[in-house]
mmCIF file with all atom_site columns, C-alpha atoms and ligand atoms in Angstrom:
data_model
loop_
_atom_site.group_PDB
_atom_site.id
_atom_site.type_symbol
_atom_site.label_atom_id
_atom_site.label_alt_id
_atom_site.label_comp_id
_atom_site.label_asym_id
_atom_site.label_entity_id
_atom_site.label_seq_id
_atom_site.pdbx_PDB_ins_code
_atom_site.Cartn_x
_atom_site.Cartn_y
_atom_site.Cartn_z
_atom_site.occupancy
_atom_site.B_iso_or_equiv
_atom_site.pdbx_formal_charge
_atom_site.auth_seq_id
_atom_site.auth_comp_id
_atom_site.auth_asym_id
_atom_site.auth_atom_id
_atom_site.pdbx_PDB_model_num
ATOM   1   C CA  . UNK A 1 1   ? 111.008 130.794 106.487 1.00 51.00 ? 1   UNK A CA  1
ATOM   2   C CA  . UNK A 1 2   ? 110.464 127.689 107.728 1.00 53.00 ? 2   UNK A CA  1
ATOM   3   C CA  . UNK A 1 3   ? 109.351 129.093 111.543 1.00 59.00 ? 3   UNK A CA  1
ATOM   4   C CA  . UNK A 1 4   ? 106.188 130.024 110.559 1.00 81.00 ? 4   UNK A CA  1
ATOM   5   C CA  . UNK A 1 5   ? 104.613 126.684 108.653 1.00 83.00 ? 5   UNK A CA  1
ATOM   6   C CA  . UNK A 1 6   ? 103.736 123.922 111.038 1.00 91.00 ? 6   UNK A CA  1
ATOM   7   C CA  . UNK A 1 7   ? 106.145 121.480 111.852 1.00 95.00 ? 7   UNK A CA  1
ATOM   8   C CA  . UNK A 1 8   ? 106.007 117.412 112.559 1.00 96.00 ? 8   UNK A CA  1
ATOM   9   C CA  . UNK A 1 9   ? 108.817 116.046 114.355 1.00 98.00 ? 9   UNK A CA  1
ATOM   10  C CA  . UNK A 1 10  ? 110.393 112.672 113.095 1.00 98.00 ? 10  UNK A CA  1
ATOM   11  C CA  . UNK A 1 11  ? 113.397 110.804 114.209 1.00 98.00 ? 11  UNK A CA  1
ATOM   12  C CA  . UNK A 1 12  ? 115.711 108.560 111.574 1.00 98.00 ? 12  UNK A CA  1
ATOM   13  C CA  . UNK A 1 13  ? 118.042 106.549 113.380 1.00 98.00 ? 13  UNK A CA  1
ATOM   14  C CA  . UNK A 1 14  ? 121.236 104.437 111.695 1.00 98.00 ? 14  UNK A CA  1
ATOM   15  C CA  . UNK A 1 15  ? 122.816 101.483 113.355 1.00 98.00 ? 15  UNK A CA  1
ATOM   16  C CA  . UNK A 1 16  ? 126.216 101.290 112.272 1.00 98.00 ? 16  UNK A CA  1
ATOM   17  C CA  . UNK A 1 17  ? 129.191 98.861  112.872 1.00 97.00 ? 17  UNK A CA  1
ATOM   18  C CA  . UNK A 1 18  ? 132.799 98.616  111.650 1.00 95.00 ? 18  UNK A CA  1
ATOM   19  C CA  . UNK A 1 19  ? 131.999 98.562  107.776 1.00 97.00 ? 19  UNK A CA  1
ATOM   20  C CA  . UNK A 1 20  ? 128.284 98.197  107.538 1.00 98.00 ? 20  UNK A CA  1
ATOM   21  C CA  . UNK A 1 21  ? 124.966 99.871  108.008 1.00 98.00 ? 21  UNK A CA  1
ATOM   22  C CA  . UNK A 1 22  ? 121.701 98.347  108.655 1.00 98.00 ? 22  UNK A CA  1
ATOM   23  C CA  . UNK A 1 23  ? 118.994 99.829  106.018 1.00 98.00 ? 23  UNK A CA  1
ATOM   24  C CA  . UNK A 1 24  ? 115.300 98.958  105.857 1.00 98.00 ? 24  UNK A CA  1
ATOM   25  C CA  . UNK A 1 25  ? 113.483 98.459  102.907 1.00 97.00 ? 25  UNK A CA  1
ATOM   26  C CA  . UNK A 1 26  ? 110.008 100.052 104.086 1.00 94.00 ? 26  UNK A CA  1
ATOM   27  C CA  . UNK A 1 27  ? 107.364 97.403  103.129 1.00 93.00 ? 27  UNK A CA  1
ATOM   28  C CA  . UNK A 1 28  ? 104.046 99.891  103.418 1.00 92.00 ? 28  UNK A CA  1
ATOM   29  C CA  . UNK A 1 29  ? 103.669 104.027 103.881 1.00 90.00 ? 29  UNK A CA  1
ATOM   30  C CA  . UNK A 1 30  ? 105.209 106.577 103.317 1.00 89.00 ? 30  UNK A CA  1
ATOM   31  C CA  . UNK A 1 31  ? 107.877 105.897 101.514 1.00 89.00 ? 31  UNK A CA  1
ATOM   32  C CA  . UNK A 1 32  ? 107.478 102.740 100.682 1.00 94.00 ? 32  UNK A CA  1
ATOM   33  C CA  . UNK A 1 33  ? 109.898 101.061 98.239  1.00 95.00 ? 33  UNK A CA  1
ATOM   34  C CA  . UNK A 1 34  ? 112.669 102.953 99.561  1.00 97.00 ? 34  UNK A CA  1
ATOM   35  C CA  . UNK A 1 35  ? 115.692 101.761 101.779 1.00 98.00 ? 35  UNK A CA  1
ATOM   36  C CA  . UNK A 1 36  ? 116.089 104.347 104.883 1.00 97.00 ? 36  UNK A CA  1
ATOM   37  C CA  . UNK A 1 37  ? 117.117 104.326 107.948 1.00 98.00 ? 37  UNK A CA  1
ATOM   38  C CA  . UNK A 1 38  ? 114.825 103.686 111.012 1.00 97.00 ? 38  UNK A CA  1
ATOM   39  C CA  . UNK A 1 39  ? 112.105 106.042 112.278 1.00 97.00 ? 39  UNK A CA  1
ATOM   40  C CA  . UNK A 1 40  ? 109.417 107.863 112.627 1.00 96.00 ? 40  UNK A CA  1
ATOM   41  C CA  . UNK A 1 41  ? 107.108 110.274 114.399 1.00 97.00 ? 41  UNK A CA  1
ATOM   42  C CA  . UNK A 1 42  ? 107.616 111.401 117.690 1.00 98.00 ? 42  UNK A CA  1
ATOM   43  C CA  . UNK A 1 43  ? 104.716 110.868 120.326 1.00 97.00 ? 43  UNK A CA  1
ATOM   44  C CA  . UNK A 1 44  ? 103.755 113.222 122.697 1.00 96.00 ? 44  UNK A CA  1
ATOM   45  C CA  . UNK A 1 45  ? 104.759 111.726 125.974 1.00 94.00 ? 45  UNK A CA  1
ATOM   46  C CA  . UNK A 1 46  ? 108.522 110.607 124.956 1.00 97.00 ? 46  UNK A CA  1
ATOM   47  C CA  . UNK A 1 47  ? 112.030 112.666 124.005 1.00 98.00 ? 47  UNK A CA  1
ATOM   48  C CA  . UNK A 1 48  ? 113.220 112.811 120.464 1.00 98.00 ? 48  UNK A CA  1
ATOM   49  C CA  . UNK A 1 49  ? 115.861 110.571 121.340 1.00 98.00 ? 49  UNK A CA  1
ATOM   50  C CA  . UNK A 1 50  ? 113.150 108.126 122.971 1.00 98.00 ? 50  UNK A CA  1
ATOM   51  C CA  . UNK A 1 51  ? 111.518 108.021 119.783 1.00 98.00 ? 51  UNK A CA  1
ATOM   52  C CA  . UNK A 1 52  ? 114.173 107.088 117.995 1.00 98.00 ? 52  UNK A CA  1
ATOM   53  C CA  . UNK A 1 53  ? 115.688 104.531 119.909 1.00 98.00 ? 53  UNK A CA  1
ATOM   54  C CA  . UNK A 1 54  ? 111.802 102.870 119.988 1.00 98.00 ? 54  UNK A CA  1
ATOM   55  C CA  . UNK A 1 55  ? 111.262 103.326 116.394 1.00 97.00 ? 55  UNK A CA  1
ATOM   56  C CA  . UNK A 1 56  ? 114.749 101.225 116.068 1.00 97.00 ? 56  UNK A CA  1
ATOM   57  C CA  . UNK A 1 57  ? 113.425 98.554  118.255 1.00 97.00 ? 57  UNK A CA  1
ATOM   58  C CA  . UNK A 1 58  ? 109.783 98.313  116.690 1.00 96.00 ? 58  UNK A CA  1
ATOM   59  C CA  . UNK A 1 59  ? 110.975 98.594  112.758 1.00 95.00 ? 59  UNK A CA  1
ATOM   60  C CA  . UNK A 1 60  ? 114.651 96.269  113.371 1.00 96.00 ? 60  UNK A CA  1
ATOM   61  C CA  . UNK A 1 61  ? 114.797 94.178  116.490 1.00 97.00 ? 61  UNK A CA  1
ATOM   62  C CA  . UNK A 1 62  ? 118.166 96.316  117.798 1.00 98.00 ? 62  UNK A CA  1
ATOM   63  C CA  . UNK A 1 63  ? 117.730 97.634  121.491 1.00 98.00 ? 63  UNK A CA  1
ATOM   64  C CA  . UNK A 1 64  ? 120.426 100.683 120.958 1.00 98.00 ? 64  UNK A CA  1
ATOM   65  C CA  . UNK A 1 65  ? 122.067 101.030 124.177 1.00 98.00 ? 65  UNK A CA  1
ATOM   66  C CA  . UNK A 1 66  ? 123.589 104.532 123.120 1.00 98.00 ? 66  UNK A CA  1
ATOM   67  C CA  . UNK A 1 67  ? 122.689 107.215 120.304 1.00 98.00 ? 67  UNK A CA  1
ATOM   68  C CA  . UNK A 1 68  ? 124.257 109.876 119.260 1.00 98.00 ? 68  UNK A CA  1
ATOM   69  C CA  . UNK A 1 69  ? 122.633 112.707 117.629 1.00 98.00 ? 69  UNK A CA  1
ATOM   70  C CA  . UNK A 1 70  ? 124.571 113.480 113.987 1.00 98.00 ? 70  UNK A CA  1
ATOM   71  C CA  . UNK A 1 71  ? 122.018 115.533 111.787 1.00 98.00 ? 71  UNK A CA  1
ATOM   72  C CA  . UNK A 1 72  ? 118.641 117.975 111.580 1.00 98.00 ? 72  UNK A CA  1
ATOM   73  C CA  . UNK A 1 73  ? 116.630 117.762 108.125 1.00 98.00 ? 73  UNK A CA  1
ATOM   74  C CA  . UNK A 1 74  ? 114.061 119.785 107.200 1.00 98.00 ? 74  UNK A CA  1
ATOM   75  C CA  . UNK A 1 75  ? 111.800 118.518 103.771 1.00 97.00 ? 75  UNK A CA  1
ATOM   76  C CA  . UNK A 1 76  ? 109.429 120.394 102.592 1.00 97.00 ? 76  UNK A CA  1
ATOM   77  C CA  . UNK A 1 77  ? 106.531 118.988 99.761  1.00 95.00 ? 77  UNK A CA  1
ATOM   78  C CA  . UNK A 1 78  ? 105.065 120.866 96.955  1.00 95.00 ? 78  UNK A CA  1
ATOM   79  C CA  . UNK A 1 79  ? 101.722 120.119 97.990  1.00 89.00 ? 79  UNK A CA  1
ATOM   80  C CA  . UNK A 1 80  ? 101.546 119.917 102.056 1.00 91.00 ? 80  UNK A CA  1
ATOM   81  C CA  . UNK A 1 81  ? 102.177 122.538 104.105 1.00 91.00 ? 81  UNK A CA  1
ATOM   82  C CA  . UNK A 1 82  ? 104.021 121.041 107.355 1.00 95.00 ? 82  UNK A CA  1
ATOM   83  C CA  . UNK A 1 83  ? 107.092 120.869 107.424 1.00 96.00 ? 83  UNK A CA  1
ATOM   84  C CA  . UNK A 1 84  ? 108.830 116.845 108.104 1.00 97.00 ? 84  UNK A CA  1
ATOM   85  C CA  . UNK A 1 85  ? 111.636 118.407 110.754 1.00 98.00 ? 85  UNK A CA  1
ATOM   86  C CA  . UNK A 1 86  ? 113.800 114.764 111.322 1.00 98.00 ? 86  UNK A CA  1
ATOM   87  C CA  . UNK A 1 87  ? 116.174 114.517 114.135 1.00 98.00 ? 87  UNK A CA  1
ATOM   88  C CA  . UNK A 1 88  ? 119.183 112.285 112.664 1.00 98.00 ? 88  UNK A CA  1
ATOM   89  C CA  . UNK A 1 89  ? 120.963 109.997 114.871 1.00 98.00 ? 89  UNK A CA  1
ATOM   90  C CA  . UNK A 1 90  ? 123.736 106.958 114.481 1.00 98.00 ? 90  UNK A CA  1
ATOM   91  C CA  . UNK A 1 91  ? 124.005 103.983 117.017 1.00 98.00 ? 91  UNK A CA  1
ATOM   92  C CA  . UNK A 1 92  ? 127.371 101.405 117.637 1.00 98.00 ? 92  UNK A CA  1
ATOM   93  C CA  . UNK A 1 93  ? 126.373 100.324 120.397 1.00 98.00 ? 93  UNK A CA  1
ATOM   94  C CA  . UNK A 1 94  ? 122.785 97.897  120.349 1.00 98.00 ? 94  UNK A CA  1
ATOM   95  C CA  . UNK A 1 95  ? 121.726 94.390  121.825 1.00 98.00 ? 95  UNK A CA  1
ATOM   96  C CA  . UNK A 1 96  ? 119.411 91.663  120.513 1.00 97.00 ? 96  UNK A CA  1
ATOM   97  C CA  . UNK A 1 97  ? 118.706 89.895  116.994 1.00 96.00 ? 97  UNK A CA  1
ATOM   98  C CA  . UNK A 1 98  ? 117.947 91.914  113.894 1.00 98.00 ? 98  UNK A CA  1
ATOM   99  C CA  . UNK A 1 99  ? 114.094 90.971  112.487 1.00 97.00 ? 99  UNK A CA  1
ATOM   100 C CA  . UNK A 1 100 ? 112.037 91.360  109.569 1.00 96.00 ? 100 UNK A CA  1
ATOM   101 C CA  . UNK A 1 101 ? 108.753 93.108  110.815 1.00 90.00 ? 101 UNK A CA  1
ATOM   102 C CA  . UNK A 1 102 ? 105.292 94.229  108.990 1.00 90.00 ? 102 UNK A CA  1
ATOM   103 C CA  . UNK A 1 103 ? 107.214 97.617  108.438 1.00 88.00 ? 103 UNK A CA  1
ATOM   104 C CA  . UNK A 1 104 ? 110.860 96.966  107.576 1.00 93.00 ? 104 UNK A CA  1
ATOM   105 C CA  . UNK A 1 105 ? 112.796 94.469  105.773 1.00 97.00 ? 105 UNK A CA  1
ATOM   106 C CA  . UNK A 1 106 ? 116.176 95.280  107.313 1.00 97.00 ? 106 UNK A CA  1
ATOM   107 C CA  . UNK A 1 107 ? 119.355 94.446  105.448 1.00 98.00 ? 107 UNK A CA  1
ATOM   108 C CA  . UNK A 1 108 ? 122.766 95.501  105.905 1.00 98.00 ? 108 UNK A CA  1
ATOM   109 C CA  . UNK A 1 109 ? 125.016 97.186  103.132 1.00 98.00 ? 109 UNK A CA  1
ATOM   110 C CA  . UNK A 1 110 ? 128.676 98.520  103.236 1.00 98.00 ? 110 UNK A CA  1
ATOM   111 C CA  . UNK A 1 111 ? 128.670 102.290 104.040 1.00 98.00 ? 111 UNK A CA  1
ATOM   112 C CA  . UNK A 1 112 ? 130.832 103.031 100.992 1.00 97.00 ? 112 UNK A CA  1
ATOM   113 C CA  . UNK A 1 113 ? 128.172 101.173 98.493  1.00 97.00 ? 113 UNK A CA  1
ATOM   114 C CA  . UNK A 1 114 ? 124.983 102.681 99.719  1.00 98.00 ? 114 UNK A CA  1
ATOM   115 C CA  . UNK A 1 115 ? 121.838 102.033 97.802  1.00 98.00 ? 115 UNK A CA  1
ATOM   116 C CA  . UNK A 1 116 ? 121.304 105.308 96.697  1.00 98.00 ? 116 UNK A CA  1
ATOM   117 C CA  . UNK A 1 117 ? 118.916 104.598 93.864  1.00 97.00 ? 117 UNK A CA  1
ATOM   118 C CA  . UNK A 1 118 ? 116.646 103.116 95.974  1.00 97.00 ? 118 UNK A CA  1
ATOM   119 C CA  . UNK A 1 119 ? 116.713 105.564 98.828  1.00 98.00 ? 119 UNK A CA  1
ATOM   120 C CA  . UNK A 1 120 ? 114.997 109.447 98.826  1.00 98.00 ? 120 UNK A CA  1
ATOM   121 C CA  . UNK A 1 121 ? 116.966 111.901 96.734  1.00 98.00 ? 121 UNK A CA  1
ATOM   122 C CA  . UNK A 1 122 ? 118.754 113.925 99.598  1.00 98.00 ? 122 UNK A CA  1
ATOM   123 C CA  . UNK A 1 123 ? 120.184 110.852 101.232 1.00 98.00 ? 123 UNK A CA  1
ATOM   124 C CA  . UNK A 1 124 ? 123.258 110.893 98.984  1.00 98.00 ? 124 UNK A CA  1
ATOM   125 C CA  . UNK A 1 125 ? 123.746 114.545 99.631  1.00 98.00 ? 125 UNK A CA  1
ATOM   126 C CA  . UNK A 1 126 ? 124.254 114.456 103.676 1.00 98.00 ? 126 UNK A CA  1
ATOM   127 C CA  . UNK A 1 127 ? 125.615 110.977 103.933 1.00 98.00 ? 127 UNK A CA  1
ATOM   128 C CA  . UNK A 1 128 ? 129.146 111.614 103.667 1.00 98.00 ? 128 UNK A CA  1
ATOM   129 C CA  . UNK A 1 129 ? 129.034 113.793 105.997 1.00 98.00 ? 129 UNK A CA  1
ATOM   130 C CA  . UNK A 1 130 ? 127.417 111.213 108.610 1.00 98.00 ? 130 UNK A CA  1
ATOM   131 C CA  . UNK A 1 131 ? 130.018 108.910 107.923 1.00 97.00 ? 131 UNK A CA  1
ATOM   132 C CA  . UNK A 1 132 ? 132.858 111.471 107.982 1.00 96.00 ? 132 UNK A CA  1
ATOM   133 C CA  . UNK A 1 133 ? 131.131 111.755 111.605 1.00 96.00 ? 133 UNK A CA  1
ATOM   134 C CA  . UNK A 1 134 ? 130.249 115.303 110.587 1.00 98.00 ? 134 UNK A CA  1
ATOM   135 C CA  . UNK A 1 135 ? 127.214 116.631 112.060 1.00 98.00 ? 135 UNK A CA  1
ATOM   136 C CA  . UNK A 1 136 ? 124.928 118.563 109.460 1.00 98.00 ? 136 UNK A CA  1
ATOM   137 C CA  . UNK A 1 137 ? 121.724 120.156 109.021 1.00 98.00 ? 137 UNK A CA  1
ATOM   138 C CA  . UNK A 1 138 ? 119.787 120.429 105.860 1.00 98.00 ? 138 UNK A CA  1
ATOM   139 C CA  . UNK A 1 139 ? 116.824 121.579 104.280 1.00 98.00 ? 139 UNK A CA  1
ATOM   140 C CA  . UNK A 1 140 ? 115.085 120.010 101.125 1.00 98.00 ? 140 UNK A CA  1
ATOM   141 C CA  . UNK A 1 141 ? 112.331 121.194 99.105  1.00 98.00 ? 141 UNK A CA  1
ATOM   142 C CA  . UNK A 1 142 ? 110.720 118.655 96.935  1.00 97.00 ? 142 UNK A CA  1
ATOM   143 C CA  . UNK A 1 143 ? 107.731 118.397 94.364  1.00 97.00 ? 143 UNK A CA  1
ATOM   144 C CA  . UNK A 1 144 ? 104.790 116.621 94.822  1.00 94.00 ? 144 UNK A CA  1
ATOM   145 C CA  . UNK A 1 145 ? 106.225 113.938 93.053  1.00 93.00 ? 145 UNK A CA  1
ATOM   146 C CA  . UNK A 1 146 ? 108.644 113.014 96.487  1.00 92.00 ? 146 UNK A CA  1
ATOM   147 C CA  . UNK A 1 147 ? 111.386 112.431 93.773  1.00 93.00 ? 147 UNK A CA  1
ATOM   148 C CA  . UNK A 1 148 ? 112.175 115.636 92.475  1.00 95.00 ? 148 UNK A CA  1
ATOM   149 C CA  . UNK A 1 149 ? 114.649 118.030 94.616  1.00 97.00 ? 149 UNK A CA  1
ATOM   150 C CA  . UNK A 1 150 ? 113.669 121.668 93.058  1.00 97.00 ? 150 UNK A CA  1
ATOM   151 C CA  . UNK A 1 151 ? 116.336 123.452 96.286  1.00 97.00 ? 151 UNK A CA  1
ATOM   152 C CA  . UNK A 1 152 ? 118.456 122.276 98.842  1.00 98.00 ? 152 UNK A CA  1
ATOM   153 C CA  . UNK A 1 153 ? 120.735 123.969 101.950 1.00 98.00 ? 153 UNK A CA  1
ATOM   154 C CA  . UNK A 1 154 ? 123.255 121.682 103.068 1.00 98.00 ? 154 UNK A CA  1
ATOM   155 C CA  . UNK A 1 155 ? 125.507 122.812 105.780 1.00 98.00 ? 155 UNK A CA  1
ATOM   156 C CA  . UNK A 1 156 ? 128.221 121.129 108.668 1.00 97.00 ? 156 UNK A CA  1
ATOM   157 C CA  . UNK A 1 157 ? 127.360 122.280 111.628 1.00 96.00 ? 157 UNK A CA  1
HETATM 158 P P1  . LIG B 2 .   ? 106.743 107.135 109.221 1.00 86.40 ? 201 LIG B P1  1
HETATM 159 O O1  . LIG B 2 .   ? 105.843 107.686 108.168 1.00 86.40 ? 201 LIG B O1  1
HETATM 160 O O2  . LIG B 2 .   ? 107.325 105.783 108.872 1.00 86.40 ? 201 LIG B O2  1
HETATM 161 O O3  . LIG B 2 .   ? 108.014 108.127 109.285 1.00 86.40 ? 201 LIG B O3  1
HETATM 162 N N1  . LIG B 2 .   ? 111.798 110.331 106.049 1.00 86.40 ? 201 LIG B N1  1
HETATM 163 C C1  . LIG B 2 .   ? 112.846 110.554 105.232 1.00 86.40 ? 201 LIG B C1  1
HETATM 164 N N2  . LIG B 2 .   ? 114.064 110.037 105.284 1.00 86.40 ? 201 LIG B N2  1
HETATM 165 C C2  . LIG B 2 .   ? 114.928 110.442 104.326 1.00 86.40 ? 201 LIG B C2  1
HETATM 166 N N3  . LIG B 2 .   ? 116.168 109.938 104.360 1.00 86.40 ? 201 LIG B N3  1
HETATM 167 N N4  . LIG B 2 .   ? 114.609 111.315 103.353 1.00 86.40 ? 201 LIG B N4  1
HETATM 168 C C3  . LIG B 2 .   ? 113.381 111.843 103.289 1.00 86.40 ? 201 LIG B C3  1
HETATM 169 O O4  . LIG B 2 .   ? 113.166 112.697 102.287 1.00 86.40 ? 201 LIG B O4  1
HETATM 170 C C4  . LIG B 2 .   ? 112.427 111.463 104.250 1.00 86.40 ? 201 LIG B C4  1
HETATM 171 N N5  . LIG B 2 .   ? 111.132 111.768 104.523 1.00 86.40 ? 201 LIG B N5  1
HETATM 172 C C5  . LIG B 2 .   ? 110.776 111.065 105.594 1.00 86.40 ? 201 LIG B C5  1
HETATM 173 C C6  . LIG B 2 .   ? 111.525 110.070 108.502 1.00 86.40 ? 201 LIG B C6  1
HETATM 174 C C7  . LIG B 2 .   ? 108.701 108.507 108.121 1.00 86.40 ? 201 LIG B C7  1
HETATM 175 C C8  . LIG B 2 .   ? 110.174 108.133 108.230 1.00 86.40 ? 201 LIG B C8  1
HETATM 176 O O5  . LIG B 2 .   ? 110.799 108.464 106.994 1.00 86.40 ? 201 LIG B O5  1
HETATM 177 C C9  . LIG B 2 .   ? 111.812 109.429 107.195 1.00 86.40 ? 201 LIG B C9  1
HETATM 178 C C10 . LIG B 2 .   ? 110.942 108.897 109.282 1.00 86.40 ? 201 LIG B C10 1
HETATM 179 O O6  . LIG B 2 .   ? 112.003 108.086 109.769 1.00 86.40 ? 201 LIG B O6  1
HETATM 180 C C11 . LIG B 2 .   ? 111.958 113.350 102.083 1.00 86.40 ? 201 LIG B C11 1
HETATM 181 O O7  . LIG B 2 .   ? 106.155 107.191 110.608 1.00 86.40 ? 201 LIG B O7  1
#
């Protein structure tokens, strides 16, 4: 069903090393509050994976020198009718220092003690199977309250 609603394309991009993931806590927007990986929309003139790796460089500091592509979301809100299609993606391999900017306060946890609680709903659902390196796609539908998951499809791809 979700072919015929209007979709936005976003990009959510995780820089990982041996035991530890660098999180943001997103300072203003949408969703604000909330620890997430980096990201955003994707502009007109650039590839997904261009977005993604510019996002991670305007919200962190990192310069990812490789990506690789690890999960499709779809979410879907009570109360807007296009459809947030985000293109997943991990990086190990990244250059320069990590900064604080007017978007992200970055801060890096242990994969296996994630900050769940302060992160959206679904992320506990797919993340084991980023770190199991388990590509996934996923579609979430959520009330207009951006807290409440009211149906989920979770599958390994
Ligand atoms: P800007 O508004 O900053 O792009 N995003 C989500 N990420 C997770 N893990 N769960 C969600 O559940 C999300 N909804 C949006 C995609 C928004 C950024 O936030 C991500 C983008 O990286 C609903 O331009």
């Amino acid at each position: 069903e979700h072919q015929r609603l209007p979709h936005r394309l976003y990009t959510l991009i995780f820089p990982l090393d041996k035991t530890r993931v660098l999180l943001g806590m997103k300072k203003r927007g949408f969703g604000s509050n909330k620890f997430n990986g980096f990201g955003g929309k994707v502009e007109p003139n650039e590839s997904i994976e261009q977005g993604a790796i510019r996002e991670l460089r305007e919200e962190s500091g990192l310069c990812a020198q490789s990506v690789d592509k690890c999960g499709l979301l779809f979410f879907y809100f009570e109360d807007d009718p296009v459809v947030m299609e985000v293109h997943v993606f991990v990086t190990r391999e990244y250059v320069g220092d990590v900064q604080e900017t007017e978007e992200m306060r970055p801060q890096w946890f242990d994969i296996h003690d994630m900050p769940f609680k302060q992160m959206w709903a679904d992320d506990p659902r797919w993340w084991p199977y980023l770190l199991k390196g388990q590509n996934f796609a996923g579609q979430f539908w959520f009330k207009a309250d951006q807290v409440t998951i009211t149906h989920e499809k979770l599958r390994a791809l």
